[in-house]
Short mmCIF file of C-alpha atoms in Angstrom, two decimals:
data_model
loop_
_atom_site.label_atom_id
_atom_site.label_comp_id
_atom_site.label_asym_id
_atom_site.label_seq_id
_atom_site.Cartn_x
_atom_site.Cartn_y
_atom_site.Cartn_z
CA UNK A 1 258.75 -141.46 -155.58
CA UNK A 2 261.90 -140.92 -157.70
CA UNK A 3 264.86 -142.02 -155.45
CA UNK A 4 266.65 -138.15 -156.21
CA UNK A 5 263.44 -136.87 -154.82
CA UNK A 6 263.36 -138.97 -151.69
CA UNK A 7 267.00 -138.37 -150.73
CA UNK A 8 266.37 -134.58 -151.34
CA UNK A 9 263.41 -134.48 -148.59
CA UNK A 10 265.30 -136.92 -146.55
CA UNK A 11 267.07 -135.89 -143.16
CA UNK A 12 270.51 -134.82 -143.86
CA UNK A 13 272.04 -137.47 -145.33
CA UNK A 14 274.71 -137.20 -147.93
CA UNK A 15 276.26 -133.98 -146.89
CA UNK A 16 272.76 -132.27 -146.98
CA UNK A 17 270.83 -131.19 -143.90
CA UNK A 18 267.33 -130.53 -144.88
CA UNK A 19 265.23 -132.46 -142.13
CA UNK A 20 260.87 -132.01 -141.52
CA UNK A 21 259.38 -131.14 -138.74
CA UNK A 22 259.21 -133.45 -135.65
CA UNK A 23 255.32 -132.24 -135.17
CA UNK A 24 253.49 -132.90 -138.93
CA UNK A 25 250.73 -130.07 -139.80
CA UNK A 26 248.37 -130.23 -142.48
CA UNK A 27 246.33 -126.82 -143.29
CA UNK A 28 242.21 -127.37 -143.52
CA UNK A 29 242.73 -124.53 -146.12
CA UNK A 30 244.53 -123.66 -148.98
CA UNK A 31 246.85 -121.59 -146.59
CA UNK A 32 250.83 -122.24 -146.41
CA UNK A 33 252.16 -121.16 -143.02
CA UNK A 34 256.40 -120.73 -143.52
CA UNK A 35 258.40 -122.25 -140.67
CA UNK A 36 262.36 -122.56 -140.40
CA UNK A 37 264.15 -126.19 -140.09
CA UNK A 38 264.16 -128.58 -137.54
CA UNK A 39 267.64 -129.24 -136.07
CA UNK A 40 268.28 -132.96 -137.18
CA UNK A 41 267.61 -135.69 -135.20
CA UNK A 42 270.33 -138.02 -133.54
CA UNK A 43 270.58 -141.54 -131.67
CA UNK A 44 270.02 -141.02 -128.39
CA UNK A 45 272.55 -144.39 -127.45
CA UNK A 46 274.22 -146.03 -126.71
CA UNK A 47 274.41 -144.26 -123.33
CA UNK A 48 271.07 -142.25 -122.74
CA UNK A 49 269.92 -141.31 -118.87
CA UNK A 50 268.14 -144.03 -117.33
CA UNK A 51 265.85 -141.47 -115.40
CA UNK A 52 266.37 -137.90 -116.83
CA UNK A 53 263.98 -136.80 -114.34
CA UNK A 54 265.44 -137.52 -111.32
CA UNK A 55 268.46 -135.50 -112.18
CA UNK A 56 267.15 -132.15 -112.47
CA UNK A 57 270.61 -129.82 -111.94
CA UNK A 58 271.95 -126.92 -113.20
CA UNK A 59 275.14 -127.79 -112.25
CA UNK A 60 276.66 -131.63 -113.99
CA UNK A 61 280.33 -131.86 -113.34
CA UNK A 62 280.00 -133.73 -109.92
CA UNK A 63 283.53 -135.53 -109.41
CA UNK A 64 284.61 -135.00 -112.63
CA UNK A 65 288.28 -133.09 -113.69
CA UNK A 66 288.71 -131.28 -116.41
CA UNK A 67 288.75 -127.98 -118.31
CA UNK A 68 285.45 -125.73 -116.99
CA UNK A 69 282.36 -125.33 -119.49
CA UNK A 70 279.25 -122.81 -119.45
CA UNK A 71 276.75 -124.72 -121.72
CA UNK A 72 273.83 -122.36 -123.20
CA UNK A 73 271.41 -124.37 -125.52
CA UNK A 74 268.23 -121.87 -126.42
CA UNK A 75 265.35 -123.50 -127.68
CA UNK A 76 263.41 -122.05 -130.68
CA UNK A 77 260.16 -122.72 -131.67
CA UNK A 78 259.34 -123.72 -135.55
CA UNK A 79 255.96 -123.23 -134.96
CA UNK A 80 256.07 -119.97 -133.17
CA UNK A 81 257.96 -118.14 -135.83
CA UNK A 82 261.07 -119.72 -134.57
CA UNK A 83 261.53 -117.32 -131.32
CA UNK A 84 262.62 -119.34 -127.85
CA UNK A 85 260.29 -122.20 -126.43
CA UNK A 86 260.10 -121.26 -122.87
CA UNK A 87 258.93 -124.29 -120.46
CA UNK A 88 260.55 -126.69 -122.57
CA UNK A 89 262.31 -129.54 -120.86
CA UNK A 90 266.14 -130.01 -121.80
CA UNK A 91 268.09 -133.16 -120.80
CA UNK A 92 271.84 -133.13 -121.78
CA UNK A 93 274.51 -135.76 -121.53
CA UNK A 94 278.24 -136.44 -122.43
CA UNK A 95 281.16 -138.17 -121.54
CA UNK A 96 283.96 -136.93 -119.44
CA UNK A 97 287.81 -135.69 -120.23
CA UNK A 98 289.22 -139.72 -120.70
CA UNK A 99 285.67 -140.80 -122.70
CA UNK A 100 283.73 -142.09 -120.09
CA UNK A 101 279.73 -141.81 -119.19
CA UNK A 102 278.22 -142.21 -115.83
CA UNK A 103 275.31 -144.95 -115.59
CA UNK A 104 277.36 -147.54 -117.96
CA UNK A 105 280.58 -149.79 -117.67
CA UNK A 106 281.73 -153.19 -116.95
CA UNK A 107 281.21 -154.28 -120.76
CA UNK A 108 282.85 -154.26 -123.82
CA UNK A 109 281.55 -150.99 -124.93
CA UNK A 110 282.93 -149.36 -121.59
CA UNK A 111 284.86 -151.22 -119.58
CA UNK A 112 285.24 -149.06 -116.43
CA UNK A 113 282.27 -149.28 -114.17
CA UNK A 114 280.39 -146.06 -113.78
CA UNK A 115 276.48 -147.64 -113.13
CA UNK A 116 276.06 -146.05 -109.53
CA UNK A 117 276.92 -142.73 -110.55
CA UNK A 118 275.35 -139.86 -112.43
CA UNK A 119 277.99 -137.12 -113.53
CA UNK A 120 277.36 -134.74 -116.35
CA UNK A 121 273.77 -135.77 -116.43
CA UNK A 122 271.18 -132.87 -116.12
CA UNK A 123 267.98 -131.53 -116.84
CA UNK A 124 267.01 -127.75 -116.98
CA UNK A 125 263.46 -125.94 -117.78
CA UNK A 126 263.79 -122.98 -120.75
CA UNK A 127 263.23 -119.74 -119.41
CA UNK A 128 261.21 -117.02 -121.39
CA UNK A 129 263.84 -116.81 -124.21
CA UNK A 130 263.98 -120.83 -124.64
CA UNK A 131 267.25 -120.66 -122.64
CA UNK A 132 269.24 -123.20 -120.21
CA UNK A 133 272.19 -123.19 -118.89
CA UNK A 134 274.57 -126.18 -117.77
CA UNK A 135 277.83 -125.83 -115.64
CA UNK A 136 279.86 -129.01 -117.02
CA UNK A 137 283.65 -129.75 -118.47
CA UNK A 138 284.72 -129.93 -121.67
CA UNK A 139 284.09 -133.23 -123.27
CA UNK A 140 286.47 -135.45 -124.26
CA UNK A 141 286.62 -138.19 -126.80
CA UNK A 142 286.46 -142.06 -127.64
CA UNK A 143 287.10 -143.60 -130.65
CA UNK A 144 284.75 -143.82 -133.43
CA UNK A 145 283.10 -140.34 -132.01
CA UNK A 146 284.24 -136.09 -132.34
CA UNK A 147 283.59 -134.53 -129.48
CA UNK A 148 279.65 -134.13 -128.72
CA UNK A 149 277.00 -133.34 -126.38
CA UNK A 150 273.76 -135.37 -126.80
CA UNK A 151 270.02 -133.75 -126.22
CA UNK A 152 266.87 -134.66 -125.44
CA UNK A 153 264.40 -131.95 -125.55
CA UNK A 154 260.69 -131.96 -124.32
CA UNK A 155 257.76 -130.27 -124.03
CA UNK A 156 256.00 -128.85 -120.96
CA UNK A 157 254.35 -131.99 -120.71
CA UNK A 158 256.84 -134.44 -120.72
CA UNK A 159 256.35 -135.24 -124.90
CA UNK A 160 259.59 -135.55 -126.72
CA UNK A 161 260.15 -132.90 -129.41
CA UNK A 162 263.39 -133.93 -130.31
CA UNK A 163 266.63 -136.06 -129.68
CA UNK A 164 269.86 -134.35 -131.17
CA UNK A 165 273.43 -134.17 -130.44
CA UNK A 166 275.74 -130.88 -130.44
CA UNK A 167 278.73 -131.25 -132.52
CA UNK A 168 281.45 -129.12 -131.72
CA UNK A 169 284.07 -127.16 -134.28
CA UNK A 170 287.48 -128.22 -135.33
CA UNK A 171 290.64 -127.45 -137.22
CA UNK A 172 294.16 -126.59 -135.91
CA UNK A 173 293.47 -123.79 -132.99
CA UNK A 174 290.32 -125.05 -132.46
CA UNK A 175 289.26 -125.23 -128.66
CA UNK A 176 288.93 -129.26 -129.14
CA UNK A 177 292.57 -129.58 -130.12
CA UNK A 178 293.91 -126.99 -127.47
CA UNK A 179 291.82 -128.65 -124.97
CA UNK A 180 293.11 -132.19 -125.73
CA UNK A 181 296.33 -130.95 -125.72
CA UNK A 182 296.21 -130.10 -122.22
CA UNK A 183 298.11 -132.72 -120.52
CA UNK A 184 297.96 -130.32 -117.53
CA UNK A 185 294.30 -130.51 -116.69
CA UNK A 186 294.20 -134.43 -117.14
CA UNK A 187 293.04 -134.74 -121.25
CA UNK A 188 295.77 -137.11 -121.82
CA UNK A 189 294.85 -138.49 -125.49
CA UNK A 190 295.82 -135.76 -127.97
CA UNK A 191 294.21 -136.04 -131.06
CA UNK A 192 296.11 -139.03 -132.50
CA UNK A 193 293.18 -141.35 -133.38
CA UNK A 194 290.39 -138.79 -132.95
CA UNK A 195 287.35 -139.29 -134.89
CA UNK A 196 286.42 -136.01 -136.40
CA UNK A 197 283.32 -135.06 -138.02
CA UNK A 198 283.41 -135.69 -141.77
CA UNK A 199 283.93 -139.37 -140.54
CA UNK A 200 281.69 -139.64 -137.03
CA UNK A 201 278.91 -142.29 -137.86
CA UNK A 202 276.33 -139.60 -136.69
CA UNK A 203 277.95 -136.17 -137.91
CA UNK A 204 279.24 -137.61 -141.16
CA UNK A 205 276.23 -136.16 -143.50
CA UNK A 206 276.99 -132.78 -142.21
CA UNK A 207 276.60 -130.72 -139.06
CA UNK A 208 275.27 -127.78 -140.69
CA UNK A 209 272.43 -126.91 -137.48
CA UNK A 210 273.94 -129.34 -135.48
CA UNK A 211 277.53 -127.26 -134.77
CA UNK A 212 277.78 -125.49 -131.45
CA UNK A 213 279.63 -122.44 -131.36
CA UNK A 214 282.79 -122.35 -128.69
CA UNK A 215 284.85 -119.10 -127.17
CA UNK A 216 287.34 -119.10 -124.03
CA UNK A 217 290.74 -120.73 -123.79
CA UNK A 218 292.53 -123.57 -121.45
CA UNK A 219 292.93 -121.02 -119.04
CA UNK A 220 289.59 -118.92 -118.61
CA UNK A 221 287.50 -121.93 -119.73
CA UNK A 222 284.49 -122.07 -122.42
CA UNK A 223 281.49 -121.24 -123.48
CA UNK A 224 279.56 -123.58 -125.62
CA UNK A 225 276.90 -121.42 -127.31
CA UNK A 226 273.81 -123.39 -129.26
CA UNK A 227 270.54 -123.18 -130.96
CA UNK A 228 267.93 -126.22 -131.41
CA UNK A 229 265.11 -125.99 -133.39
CA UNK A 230 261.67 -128.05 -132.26
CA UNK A 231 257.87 -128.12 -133.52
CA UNK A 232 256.70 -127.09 -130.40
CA UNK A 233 253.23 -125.16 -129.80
CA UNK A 234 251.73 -122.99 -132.24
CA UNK A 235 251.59 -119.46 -131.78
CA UNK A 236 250.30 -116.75 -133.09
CA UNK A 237 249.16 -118.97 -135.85
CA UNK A 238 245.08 -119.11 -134.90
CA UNK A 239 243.32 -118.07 -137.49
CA UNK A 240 244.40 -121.33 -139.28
CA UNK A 241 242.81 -124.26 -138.99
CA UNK A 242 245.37 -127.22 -139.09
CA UNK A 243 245.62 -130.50 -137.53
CA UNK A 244 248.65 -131.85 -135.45
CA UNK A 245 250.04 -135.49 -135.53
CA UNK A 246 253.44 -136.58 -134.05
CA UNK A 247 255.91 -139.15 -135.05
CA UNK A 248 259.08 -139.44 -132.44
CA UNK A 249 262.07 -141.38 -132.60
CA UNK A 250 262.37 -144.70 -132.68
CA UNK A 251 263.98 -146.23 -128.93
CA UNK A 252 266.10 -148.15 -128.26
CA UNK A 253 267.99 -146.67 -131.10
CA UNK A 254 270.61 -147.61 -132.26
CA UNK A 255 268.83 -151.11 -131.73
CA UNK A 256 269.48 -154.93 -132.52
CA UNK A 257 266.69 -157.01 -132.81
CA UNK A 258 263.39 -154.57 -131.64
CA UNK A 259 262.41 -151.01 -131.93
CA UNK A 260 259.46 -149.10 -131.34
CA UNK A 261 258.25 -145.89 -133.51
CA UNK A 262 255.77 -143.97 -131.45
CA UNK A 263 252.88 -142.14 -133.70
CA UNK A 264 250.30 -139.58 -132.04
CA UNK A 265 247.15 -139.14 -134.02
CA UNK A 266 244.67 -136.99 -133.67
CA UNK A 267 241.94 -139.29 -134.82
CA UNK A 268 241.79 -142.33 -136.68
CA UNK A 269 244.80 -142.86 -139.86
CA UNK A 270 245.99 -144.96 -142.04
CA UNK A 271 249.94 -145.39 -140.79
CA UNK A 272 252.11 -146.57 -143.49
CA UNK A 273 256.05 -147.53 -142.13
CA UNK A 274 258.77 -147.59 -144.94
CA UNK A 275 262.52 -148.40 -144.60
CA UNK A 276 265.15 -147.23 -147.34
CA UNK A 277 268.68 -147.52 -147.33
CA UNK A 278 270.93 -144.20 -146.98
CA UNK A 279 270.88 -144.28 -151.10
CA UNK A 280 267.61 -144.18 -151.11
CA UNK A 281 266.49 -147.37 -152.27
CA UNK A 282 263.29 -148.75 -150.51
CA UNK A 283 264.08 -151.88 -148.19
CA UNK A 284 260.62 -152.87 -146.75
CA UNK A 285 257.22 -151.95 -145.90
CA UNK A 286 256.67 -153.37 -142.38
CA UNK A 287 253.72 -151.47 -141.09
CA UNK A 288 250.69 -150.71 -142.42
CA UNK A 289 247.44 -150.44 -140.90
CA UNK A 290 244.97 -148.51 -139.28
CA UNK A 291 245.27 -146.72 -136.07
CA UNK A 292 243.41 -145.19 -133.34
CA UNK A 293 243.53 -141.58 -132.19
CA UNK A 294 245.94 -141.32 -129.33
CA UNK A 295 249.93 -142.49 -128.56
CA UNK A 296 250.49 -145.44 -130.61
CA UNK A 297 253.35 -147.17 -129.95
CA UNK A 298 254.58 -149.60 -133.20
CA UNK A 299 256.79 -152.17 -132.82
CA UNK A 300 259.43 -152.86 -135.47
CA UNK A 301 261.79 -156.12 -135.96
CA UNK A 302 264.37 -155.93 -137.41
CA UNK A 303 263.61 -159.71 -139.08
CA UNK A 304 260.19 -158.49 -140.43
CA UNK A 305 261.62 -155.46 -141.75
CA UNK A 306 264.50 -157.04 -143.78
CA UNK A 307 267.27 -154.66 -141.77
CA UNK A 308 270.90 -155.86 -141.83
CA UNK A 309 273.46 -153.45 -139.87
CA UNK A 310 273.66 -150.08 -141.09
CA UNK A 311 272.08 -147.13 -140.87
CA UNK A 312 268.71 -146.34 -142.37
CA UNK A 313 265.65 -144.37 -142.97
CA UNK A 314 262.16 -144.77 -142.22
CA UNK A 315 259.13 -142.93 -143.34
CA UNK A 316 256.02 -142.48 -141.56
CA UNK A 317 253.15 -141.98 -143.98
CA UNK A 318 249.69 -140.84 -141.94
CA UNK A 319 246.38 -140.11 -143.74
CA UNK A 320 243.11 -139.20 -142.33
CA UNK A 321 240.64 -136.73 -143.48
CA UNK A 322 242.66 -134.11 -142.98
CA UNK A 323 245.04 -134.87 -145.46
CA UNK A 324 248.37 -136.95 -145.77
CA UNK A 325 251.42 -136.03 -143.63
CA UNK A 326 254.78 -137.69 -143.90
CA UNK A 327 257.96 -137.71 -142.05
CA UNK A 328 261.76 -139.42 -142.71
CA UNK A 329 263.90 -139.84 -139.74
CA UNK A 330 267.26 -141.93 -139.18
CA UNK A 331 267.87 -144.99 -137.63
CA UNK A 332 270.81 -147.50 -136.58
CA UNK A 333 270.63 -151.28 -136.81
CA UNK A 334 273.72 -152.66 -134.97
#
């Protein structure tokens, strides 16, 4: 493949935000079914929930101060003509007004000690419009980062459709700057040495479906209003006869020395694993094999696979008798 015509199919990277599916379909006839895009996908670290499920709460804010924030994330369905996912599982998480996340600390990367404690953690089920809705704070920041909210979403079973982050809007009367110019309600930083999003590691290839929408003030509060797109369940869609496979993100991600790239196949494929750099140019080809039907979970090292630090892509290539099916997500090598 021409490197142009990789990065064009790629996820997002260089300013453009064209991503593919998280759930790969391949029609058994000559029949094109037209979905809408995928919200990108994000790192879920470096401070995911240790157990999402045990923190099943509408309500996040616990101990924490800070400016009050309504949190409505609707989940729409690419495979049911995009219309809300209801009995999806949502898990959200983000730091609080000085930068800090519950379950971490006592190391370099955070050096206050939050481990026994679980603020703005939560998980909510989609109602019949793909809707939930979280009672948190506004987040702060911490260098290297804008202002975000990250998201795991599943489905009814417990199978991950998608890790993503919210990003949130800025400029001069934007509700990030008022908000971290409230001295008042404890956001003590300002905005000298904030990170914002043209030069965030994550949201620095654009945030074109990954930007929340905000309303309210300092004094009333906000409203963070968002969509995410998943490849959840067909609907509607039976008279087509198509096969599913699923590739998920790799975890721990961003990762150091080991990763593992989970593929679901619906029988028996040929799984071909290729890493390219953000330009496109093709590092490695560090799986490929044949693999059963099922969850397959695929180990990657970062040795094998000729990885140095930086951030990269790697394409899942699956071929059975149904057809070939590819997908490119983004990874982190610390």
């Amino acid at each position: 493949m021409e490197r142009k015509e990789f990065l064009r199919k790629s996820i997002g990277i260089l300013g453009m935000a064209v991503v593919a599916p998280s759930l790969l379909r391949a029609s058994q006839k000559d029949t094109e079914v037209t979905v809408c895009s995928v919200t990108n996908s994000e790192t879920a670290g470096p401070f995911p929930t240790h157990t999402p499920a045990s923190l099943s709460s509408a309500n996040i804010v616990s101990d924490r101060q800070g400016i009050p924030m309504t949190v409505n994330i609707t989940i729409n369905n690419t495979n049911g003509n995009c219309t809300g996912l209801a009995g999806a599982i949502v898990d959200i998480w983000h730091c609080d007004k000085d930068g800090y996340y519950s379950e971490y600390g006592g190391s370099g990367m955070q050096t206050v000690d939050f481990t026994a404690v679980h603020f703005l953690r939560g998980r909510q089920v989609t109602d019949a419009n793909g809707l939930v809705t979280f009672t948190s704070i506004y987040p702060g920041w911490y260098s290297g980062r804008a202002t975000h909210i990250h998201v795991h979403v599943y489905n009814a079973a417990g199978t991950s459709l998608l890790v993503t982050q919210i990003a949130f809007p800025e400029g001069t009367n934007s509700a990030t700057v008022q908000v971290n110019a409230s001295t008042a309600n404890g956001y003590t930083k300002g905005m000298t040495g904030y990170t914002y999003n043209a030069s965030d590691n994550v949201f620095s290839d654009g945030v074109t479906n990954e930007l929340g929408t905000v309303t309210g003030s300092v004094a009333a509060g906000y409203t963070l209003n968002h969509t995410i797109f998943v490849a959840g369940p067909t609907l509607g869609l039976e008279e087509i006869n198509y096969t599913q496979n699923q590739v998920s993100q790799n975890f721990p991600n961003p990762f150091i020395y080991n990763t593992t790239i989970q593929v679901m196949l619906v029988s028996s494929s040929k799984v071909l694993i290729e890493i390219y750099d953000i330009s496109g140019k093709h590092i490695s080809t560090p799986v490929r094999g044949t693999f059963p039907a099922g969850t397959n979970n695929i180990n990657l090292d970062r040795s094998s696979a000729k990885l140095s630090s930086g951030h990269y892509i790697y394409k899942v290539t699956i071929s059975n008798n149904d057809g070939t099916f590819t997908e490119n997500k983004k990874m982190l090598v610390q």
